[in-house]
Short mmCIF file of C-alpha atoms in Angstrom, two decimals:
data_model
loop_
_atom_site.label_atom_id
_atom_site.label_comp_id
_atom_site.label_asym_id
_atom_site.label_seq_id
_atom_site.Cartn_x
_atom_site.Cartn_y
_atom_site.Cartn_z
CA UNK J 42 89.37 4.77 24.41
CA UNK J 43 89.28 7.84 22.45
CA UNK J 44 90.90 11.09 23.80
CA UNK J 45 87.41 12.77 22.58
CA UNK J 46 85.61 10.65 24.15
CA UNK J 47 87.30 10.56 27.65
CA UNK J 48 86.89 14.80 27.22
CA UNK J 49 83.49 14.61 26.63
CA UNK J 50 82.37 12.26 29.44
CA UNK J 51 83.67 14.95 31.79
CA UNK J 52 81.96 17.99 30.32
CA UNK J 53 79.04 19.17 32.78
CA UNK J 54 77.79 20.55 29.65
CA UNK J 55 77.36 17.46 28.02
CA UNK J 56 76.69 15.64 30.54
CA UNK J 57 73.37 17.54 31.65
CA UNK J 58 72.30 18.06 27.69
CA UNK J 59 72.31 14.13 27.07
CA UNK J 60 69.52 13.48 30.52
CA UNK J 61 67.23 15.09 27.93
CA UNK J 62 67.23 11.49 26.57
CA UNK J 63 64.32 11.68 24.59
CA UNK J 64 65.97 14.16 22.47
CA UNK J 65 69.04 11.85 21.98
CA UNK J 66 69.09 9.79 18.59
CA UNK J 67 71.71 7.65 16.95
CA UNK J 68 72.09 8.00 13.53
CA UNK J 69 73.72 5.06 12.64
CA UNK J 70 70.19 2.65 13.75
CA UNK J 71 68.06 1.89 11.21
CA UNK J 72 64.95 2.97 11.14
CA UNK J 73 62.20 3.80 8.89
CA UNK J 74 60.81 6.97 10.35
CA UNK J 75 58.27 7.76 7.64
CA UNK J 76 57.04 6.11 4.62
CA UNK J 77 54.22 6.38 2.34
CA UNK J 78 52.84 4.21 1.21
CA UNK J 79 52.91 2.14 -2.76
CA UNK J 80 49.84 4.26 -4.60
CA UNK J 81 49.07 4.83 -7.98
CA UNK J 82 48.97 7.49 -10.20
CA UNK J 83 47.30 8.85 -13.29
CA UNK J 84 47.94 12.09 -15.36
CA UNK J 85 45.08 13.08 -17.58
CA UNK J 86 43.64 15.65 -20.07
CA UNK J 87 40.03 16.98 -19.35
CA UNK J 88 38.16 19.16 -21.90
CA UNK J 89 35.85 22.27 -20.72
CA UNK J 90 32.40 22.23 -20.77
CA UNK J 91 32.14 24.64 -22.96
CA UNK J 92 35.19 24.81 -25.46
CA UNK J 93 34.04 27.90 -27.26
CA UNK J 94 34.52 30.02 -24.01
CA UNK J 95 37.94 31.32 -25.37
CA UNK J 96 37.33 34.92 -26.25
CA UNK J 97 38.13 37.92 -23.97
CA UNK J 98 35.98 38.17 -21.08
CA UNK J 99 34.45 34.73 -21.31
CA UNK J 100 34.59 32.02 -18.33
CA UNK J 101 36.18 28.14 -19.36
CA UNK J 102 34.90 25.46 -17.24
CA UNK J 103 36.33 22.13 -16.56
CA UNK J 104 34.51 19.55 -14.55
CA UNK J 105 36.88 16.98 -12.64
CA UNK J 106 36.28 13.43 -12.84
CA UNK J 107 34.93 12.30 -9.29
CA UNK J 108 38.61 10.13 -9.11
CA UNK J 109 41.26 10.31 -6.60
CA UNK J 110 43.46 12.94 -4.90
CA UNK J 111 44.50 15.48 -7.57
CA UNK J 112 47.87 16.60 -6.68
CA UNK J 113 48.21 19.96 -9.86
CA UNK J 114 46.51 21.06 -12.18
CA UNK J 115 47.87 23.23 -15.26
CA UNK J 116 46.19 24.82 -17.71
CA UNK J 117 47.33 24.34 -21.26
CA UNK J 118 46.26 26.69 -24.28
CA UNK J 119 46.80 27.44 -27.70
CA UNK J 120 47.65 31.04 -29.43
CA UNK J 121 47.46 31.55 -32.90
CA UNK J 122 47.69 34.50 -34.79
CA UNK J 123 47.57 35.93 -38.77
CA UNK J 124 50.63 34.96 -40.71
CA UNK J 125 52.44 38.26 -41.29
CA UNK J 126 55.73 37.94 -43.33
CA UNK J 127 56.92 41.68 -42.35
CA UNK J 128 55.58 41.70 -38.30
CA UNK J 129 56.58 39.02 -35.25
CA UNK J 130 54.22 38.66 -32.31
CA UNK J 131 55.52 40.61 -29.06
CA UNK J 132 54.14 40.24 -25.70
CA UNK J 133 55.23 42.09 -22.36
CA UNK J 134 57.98 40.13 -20.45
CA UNK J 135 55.27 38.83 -18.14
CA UNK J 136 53.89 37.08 -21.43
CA UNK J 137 50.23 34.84 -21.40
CA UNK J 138 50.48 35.46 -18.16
CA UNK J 139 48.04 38.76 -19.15
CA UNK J 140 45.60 36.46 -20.94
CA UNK J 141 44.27 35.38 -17.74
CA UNK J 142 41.89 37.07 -15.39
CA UNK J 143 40.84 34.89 -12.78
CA UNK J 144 41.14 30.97 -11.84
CA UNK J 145 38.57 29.69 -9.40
CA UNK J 146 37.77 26.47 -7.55
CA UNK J 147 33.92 25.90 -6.95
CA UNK J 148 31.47 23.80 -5.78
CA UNK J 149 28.30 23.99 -6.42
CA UNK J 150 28.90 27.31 -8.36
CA UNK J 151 29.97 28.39 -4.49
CA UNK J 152 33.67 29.62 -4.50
CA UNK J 153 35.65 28.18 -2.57
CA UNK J 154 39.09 28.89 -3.54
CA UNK J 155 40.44 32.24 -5.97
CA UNK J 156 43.46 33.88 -7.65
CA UNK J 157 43.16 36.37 -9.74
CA UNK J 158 46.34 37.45 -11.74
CA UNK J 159 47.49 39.70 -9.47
CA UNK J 160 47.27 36.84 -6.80
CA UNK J 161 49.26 34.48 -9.31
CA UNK J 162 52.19 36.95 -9.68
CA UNK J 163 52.34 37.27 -6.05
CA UNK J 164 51.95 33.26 -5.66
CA UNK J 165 54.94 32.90 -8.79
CA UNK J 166 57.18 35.38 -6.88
CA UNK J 167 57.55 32.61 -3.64
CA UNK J 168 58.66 29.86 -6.45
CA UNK J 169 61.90 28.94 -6.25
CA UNK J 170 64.75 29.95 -9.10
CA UNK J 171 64.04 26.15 -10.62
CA UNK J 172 60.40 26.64 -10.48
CA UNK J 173 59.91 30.23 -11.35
CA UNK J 174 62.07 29.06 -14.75
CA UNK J 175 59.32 26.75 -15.45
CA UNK J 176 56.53 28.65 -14.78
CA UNK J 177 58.61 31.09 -16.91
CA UNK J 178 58.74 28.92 -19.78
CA UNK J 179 55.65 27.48 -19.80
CA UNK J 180 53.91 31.54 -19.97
CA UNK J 181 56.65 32.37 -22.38
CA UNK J 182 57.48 35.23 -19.81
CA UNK J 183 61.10 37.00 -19.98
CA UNK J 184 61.64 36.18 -23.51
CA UNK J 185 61.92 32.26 -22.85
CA UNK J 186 60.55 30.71 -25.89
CA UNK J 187 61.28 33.87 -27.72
CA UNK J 188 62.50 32.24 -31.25
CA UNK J 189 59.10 30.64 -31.01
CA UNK J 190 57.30 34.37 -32.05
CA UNK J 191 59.39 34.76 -35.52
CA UNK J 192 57.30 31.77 -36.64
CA UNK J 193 54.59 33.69 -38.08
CA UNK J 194 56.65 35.36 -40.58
CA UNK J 195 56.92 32.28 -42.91
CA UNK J 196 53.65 31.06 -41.54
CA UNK J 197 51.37 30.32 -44.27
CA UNK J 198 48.18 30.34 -41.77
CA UNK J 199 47.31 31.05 -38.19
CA UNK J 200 48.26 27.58 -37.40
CA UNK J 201 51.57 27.63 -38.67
CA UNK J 202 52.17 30.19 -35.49
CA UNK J 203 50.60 28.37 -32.62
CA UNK J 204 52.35 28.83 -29.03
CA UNK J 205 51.85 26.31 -26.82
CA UNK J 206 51.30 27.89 -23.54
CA UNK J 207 51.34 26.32 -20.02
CA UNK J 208 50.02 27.58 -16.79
CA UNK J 209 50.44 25.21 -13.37
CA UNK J 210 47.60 26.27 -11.14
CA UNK J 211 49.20 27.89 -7.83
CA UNK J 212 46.58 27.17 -5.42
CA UNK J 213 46.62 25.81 -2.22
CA UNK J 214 44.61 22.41 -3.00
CA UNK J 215 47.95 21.68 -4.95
CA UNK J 216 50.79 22.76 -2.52
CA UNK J 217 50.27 20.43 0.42
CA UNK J 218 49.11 16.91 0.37
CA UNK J 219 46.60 17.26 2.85
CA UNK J 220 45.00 20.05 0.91
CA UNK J 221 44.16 18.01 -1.94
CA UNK J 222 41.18 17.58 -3.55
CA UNK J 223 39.52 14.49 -2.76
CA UNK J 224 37.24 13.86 -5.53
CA UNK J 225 35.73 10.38 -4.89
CA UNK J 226 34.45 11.90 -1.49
CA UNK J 227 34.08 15.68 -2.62
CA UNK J 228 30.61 17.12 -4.24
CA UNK J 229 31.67 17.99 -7.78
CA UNK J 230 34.44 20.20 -8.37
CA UNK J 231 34.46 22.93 -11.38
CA UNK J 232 37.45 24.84 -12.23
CA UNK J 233 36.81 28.32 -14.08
CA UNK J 234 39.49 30.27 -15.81
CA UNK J 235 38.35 33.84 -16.81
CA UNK J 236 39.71 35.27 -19.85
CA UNK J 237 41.04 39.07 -19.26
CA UNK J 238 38.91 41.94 -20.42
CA UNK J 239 41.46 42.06 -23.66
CA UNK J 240 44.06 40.25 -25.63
CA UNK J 241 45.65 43.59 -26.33
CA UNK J 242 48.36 42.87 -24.59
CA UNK J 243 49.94 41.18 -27.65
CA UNK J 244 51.11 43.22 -30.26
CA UNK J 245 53.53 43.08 -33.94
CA UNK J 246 56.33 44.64 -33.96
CA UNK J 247 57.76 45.53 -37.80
CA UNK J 248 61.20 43.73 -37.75
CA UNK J 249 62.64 46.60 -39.45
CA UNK J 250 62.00 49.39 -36.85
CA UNK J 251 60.72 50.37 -33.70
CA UNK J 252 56.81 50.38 -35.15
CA UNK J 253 54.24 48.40 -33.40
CA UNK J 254 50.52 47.75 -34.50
CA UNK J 255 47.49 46.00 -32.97
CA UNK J 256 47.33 42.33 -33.47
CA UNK J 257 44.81 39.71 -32.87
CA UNK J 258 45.15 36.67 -31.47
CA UNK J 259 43.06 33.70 -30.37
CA UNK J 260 43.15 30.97 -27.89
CA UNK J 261 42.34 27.41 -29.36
CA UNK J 262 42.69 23.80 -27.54
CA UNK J 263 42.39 24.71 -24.08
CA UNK J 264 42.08 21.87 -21.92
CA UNK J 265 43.10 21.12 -18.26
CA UNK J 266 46.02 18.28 -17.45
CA UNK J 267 45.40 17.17 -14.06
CA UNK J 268 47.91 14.72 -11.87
CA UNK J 269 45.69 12.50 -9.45
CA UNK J 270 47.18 10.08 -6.87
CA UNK J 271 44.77 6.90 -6.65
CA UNK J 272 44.70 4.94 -3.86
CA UNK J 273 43.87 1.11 -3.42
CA UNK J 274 40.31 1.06 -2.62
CA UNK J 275 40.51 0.26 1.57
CA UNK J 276 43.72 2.83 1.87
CA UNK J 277 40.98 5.46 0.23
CA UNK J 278 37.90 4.42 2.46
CA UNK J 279 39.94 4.67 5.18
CA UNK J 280 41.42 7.96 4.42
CA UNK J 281 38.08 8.89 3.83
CA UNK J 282 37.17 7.77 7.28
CA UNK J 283 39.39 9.07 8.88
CA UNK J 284 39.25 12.59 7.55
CA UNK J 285 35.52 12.75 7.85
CA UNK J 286 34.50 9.47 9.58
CA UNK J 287 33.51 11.82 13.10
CA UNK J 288 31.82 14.66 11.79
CA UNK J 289 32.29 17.49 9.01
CA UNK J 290 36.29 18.00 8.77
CA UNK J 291 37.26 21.67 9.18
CA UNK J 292 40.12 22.08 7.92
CA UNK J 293 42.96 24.90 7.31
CA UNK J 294 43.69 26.22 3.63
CA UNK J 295 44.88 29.79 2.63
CA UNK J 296 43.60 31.84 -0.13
CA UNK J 297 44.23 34.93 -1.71
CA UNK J 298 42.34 37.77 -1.29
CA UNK J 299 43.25 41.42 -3.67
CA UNK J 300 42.66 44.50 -2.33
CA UNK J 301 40.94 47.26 -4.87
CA UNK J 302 43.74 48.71 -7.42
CA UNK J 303 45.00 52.10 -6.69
CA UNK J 304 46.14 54.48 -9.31
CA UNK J 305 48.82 56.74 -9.42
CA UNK J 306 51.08 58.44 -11.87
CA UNK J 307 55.24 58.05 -11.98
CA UNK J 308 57.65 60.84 -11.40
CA UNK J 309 59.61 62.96 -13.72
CA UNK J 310 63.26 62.00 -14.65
CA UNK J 311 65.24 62.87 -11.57
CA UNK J 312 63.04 63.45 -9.51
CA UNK J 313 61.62 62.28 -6.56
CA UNK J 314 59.97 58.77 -6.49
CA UNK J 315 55.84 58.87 -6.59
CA UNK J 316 54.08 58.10 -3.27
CA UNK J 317 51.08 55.51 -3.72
CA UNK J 318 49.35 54.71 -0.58
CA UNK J 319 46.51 52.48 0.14
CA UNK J 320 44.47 51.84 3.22
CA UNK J 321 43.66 47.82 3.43
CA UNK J 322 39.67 47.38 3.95
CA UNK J 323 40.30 43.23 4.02
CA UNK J 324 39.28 41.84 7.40
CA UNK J 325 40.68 38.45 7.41
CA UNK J 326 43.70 36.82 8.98
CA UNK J 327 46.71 37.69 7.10
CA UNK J 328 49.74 35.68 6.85
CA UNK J 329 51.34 38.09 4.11
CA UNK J 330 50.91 41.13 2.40
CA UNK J 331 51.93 41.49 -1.24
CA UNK J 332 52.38 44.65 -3.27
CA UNK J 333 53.54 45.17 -6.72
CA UNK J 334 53.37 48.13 -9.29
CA UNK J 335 52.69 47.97 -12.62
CA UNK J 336 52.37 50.02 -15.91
CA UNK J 337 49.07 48.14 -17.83
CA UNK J 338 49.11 50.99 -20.51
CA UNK J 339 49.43 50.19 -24.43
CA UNK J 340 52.87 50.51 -25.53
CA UNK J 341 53.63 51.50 -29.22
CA UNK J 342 57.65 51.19 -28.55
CA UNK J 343 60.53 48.81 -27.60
CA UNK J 344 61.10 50.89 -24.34
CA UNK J 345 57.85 51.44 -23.12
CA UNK J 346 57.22 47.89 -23.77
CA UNK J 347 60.24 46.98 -21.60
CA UNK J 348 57.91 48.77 -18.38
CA UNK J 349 54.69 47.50 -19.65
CA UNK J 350 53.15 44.92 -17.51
CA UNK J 351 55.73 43.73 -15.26
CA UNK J 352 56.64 44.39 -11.79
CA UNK J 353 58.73 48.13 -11.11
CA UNK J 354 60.99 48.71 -8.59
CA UNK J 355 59.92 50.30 -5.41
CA UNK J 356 62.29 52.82 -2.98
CA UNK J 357 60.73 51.83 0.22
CA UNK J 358 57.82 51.05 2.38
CA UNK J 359 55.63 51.41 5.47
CA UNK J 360 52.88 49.82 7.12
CA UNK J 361 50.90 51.84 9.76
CA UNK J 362 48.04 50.59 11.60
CA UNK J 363 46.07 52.14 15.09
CA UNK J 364 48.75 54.76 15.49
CA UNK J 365 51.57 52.31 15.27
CA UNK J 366 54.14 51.75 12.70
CA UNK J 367 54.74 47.82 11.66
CA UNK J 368 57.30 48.73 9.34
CA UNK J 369 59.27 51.63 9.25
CA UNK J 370 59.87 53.04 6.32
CA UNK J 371 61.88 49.82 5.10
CA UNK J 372 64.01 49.43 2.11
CA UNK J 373 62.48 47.60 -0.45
CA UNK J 374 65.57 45.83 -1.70
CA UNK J 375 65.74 44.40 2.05
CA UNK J 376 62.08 42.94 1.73
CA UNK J 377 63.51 41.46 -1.96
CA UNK J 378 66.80 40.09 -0.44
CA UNK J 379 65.92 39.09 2.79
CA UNK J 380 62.20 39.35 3.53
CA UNK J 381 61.20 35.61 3.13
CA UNK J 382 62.19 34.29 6.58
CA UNK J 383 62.64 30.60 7.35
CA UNK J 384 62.70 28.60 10.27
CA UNK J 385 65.00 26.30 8.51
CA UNK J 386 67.46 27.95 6.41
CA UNK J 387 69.64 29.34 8.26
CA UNK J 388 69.34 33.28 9.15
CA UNK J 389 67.19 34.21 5.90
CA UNK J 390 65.56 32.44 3.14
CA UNK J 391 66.60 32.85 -0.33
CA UNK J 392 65.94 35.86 -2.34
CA UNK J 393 62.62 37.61 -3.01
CA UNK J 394 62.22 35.80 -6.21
CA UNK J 395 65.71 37.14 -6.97
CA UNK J 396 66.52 38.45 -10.20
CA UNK J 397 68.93 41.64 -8.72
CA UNK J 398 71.62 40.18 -10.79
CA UNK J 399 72.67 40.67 -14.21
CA UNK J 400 76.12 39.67 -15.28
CA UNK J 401 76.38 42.26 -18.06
CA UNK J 402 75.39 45.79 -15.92
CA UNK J 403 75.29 44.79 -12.49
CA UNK J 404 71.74 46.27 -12.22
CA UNK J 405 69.86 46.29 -9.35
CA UNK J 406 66.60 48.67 -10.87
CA UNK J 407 65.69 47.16 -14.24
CA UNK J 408 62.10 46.89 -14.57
CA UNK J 409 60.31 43.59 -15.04
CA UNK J 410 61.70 41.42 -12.25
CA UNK J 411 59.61 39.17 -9.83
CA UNK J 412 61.81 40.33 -6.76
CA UNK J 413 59.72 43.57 -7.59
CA UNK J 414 57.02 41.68 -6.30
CA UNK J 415 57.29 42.47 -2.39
CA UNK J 416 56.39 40.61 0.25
CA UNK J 417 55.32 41.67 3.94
CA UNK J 418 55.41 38.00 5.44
CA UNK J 419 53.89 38.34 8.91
CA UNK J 420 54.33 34.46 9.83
CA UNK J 421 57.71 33.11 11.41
CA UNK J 422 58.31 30.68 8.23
CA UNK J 423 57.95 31.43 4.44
CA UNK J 424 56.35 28.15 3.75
CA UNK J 425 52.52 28.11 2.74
CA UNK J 426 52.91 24.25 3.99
CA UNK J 427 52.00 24.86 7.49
CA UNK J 428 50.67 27.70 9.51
CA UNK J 429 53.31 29.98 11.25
CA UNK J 430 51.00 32.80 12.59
CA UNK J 431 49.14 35.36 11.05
CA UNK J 432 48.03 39.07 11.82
CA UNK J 433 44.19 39.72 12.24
CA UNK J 434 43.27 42.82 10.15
CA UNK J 435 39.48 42.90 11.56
CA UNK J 436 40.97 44.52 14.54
CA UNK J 437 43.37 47.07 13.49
CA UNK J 438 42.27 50.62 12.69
CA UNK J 439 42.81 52.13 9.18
CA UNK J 440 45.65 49.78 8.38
CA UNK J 441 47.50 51.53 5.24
CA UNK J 442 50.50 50.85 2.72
CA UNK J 443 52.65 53.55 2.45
CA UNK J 444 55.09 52.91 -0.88
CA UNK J 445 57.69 54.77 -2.53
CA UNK J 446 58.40 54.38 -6.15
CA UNK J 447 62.20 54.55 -7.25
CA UNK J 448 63.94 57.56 -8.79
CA UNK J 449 63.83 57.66 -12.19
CA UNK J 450 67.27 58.87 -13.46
CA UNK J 451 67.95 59.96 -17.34
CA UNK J 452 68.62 56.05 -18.17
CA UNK J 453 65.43 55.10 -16.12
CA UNK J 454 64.58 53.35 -12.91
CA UNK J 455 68.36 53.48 -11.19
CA UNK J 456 70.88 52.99 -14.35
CA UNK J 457 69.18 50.97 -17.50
CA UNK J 458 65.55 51.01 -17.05
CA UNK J 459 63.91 53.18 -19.62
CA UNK J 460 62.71 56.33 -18.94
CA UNK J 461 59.53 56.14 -21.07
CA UNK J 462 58.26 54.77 -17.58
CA UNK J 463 58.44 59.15 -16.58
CA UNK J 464 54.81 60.64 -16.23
CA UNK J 465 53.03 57.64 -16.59
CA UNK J 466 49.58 56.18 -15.42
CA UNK J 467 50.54 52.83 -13.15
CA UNK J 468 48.50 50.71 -10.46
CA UNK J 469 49.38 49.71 -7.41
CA UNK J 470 48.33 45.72 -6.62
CA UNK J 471 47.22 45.06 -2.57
CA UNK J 472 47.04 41.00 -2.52
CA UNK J 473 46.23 39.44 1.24
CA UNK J 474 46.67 35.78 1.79
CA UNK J 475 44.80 34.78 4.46
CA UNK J 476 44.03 31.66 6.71
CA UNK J 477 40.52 30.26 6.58
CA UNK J 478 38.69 27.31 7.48
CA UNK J 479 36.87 25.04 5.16
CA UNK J 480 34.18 22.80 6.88
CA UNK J 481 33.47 19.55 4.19
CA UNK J 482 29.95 17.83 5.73
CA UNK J 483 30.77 14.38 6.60
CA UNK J 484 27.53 12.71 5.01
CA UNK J 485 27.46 14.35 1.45
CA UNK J 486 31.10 15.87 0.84
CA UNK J 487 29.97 19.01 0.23
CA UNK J 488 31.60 22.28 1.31
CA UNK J 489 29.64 24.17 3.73
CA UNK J 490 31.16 27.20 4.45
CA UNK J 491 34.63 28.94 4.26
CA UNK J 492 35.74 31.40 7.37
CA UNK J 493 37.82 34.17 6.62
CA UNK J 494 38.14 35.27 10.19
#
C-alpha cells in the first residue's frame, strides 16, 4: 500500500473531514451531472417598423416574431457620409457608441427593461478583455476599424463610405438563460432604440493639419439580428408549464437605472483635482453603483478630441450615507484593479475593464479607458448571473458620491493625457443597477408589473 496512503488513514484531520460524506466525490466515476438538452437554433434579421426613424432624436422599433427563446440581440446600422477627397471621418474613441440614446424593451408600450448610453458604458466596462474587443470593434471604438474612415476620400458617393456598425444589446434578457425572452408565451415584445439628440459627434478632420469641420452623417439599413433557441414543441409546453403552469411567475431580473447628470468644470494644470459630488435620489435595491466622467463638448482639435467623450480618470472616491462613511475616501485605481470581487476567482476578479497598460509609456492616466468607468459593487460576486446581495437605497438618508478628479499636470491627466482637458465643462454619470421583480400573468403572458423595491 502506498506510504501516502497509510499517512493519511491516520490523520485525525482527515479522518473527521471525510464523515462529511456527502461532500466526498470521486472524480474518476462517470457521471453526467448536467446536460441540456439537443434544441435548435435560428439566427435572423428583423426590419423596424418604421425604417425611416433614423434621424437624430427619432425612436426605431422592431417587433419580435412571437418564436422561441431569444438568447441576443444586436443592433446593426449603416453610416454614410459625403465623399470628401481632402477630409476623413473622425469620431471620439468611444465611436457609434454616441449615436445611441436609449435601448428599451416593452410590452405593450409599458417598459419593462432600459439602458441608456450611460448604462451601456457601465454594462461594456464588466465585459471581459475578449468581449470588450468585440464590442470594441463592432462600435468602431478605440480606433479599431480605423483604416475603414480614409474610405471617403476616394469615395465617389456617400455609399462608397458606409461603416458597418454593430451593437450587441447588453441587457439582462440576454445574459442568463433563464432571463430570456420567451416569445411564443410572452405578449408582444418591441424593442426601441433612440437616436441621440445629435450626430455631431462625428466630425472631418483635413488630413493635412490639425483643422476639423462639421460633418454630416446618416444612418441607413438598420435592422435587428436576433439569436433564438427553439425548442421541440412538448420540451417548450412544458417549459412553459412549468414556468407559469401555477400562477403568474415572478421572477428576478436587474436593470439599470441613471441618476440625473451633474456638471462640473476641470481644474487648472497643476492643480488640484475638481470635486463633483452627487447625492443619489434612486430608491431601489442596488447591487452596484457606477460612475464615470466625461467631456461631451465639441472638439475642433486632435487633443481635445483625445478627452472628448470617453471615460477620465478619477483620484478617488467616497460614499456617505446617514452619517456613515461606506467608502472612505478610496483610490480609484483600487476600484479599477481590484473592485470586481468574485466568489470564484481567487482573491479578486480581473481588472476594472483594464486598460492601465500601455507597452510604449507605461501610463496609468490616459484618458479614454473603460477601467475609468468605476464600479462600487455592493454584492459578494461580480456576476450579473445570480443575485449576491444588494444595498436598499429607500432607507438610507441623503446617500451622496463624493469624487475626485485627477491632477492635471503640464502633459495632462498624470503624464500623456492632454491638457486641453484644463478648464473644461464635463458631467458626471450616476448609473444604479438594481434588483427587481417582474410578475408575467400565467393566462395571457403579459407583464404585469415590475418592482423596484
Amino acid at each position: 500500500m502506498s506510504i501516502a496512503i497509510q499517512s493519511n488513514a491516520q490523520s485525525a484531520l482527515l479522518s473527521s473531514l471525510d464523515m462529511a460524506s456527502a461532500a466526498l466525490i470521486n472524480p474518476f466515476e462517470y457521471a453526467i451531472s448536467k446536460r441540456i438538452k439537443a434544441h435548435g437554433k435560428t439566427t435572423y434579421r428583423v426590419q423596424p417598423t418604421n425604417a425611416g426613424a433614423t434621424t437624430a432624436g427619432t425612436t426605431l422599433s422592431f417587433d419580435l416574431p412571437k418564436s422561441g427563446f431569444i438568447r441576443s440581440m444586436t443592433l446593426k446600422f449603416e453610416v454614410e457620409c459625403a465623399a470628401d477627397a481632402t477630409h476623413k471621418l473622425v469620431t471620439p474613441a468611444t465611436g457609434f457608441l454616441n449615436a445611441i440614446e436609449r435601448v428599451n424593451i416593452e410590452s405593450s408600450s409599458r417598459r419593462i427593461l432600459t439602458m441608456d448610453r450611460a448604462a451601456i458604458m457601465c454594462a461594456y466596462s464588466d465585459l471581459g478583455k475578449d468581449q470588450r474587443e468585440a464590442f470594441e470593434r463592432g462600435l468602431v471604438m478605440h480606433g479599431k476599424g480605423n483604416s475603414r474612415y480614409t474610405a471617403n476620400k476616394a469615395a465617389a458617393s456617400a455609399s462608397g463610405t458606409s461603416i458597418e456598425v454593430f451593437m450587441p444589446l447588453l441587457l439582462s434578457c440576454c445574459d442568463a438563460s433563464n432571463q430570456s425572452l420567451q416569445t411564443g408565451f410572452l405578449e408582444p415584445i418591441r424593442v426601441s432604440i433612440t437616436w441621440a439628440p445629435s450626430f455631431a459627434f462625428a466630425r472631418k478632420r483635413e488630413a493635412a493639419a490639425d483643422t476639423y469641420a462639421d460633418y454630416t452623417i446618416t444612418v441607413v439599413k438598420p435592422e435587428l439580428i436576433v439569436d433564438s433557441i427553439l425548442l421541440p414543441p412538448a420540451d417548450e409546453d412544458a417549459t412553459i408549464s412549468a414556468n407559469f403552469g401555477s400562477g403568474p411567475l415572478s421572477s428576478l431580473v436587474y436593470d439599470y437605472e441613471s441618476e440625473t447628470d451633474t456638471n462640473a468644470t476641470m481644474s487648472a494644470v497643476d492643480a488640484e483635482g475638481a470635486t463633483i459630488t452627487k447625492e443619489i435620489k434612486s430608491t431601489a435595491c442596488a447591487t452596484d453603483i457606477y460612475f464615470w466622467v466625461e467631456d461631451d463638448g465639441s472638439y475642433t482639435s486632435d487633443a481635445l478630441l483625445g478627452v472628448n467623450r470617453v471615460p477620465l480618470p478619477v483620484e478617488s472616491v467616497s460614499l456617505s450615507a446617514s452619517g456613515q462613511t461606506i467608502y472612505d475616501n478610496i483610490p480609484a485605481q483600487f476600484l479599477g484593479c481590484f473592485g470586481r470581487r468574485s466568489l470564484r476567482d481567487g482573491f479578486f476578479g480581473s481588472a476594472g475593464s483594464g486598460g492601465y497598460e500601455n507597452a510604449v509609456t507605461d501610463d496609468d492616466g490616459e484618458a479614454g479607458k473603460s477601467a475609468y468607468v468605476y464600479r462600487l459593487q455592493l454584492g459578494l460576486d461580480n456576476s450579473k448571473q445570480f443575485d449576491s446581495g444588494a444595498l436598499s437605497l429607500r432607507e438610507l438618508n441623503s446617500p451622496t458620491l463624493t469624487v475626485k478628479m485627477a491632477r492635471l499636470s503640464s502633459s495632462g491627466f498624470r503624464r500623456t493625457s492632454p491638457q486641453a482637458a484644463a478648464a473644461r465643462a464635463v458631467k458626471m454619470h450616476v448609473v444604479i443597477r438594481k434588483l427587481g421583480l417582474q410578475v408575467v400573468d400565467s393566462s395571457s403572458g403579459r407583464v404585469t408589473s415590475l418592482l423596484s423595491n
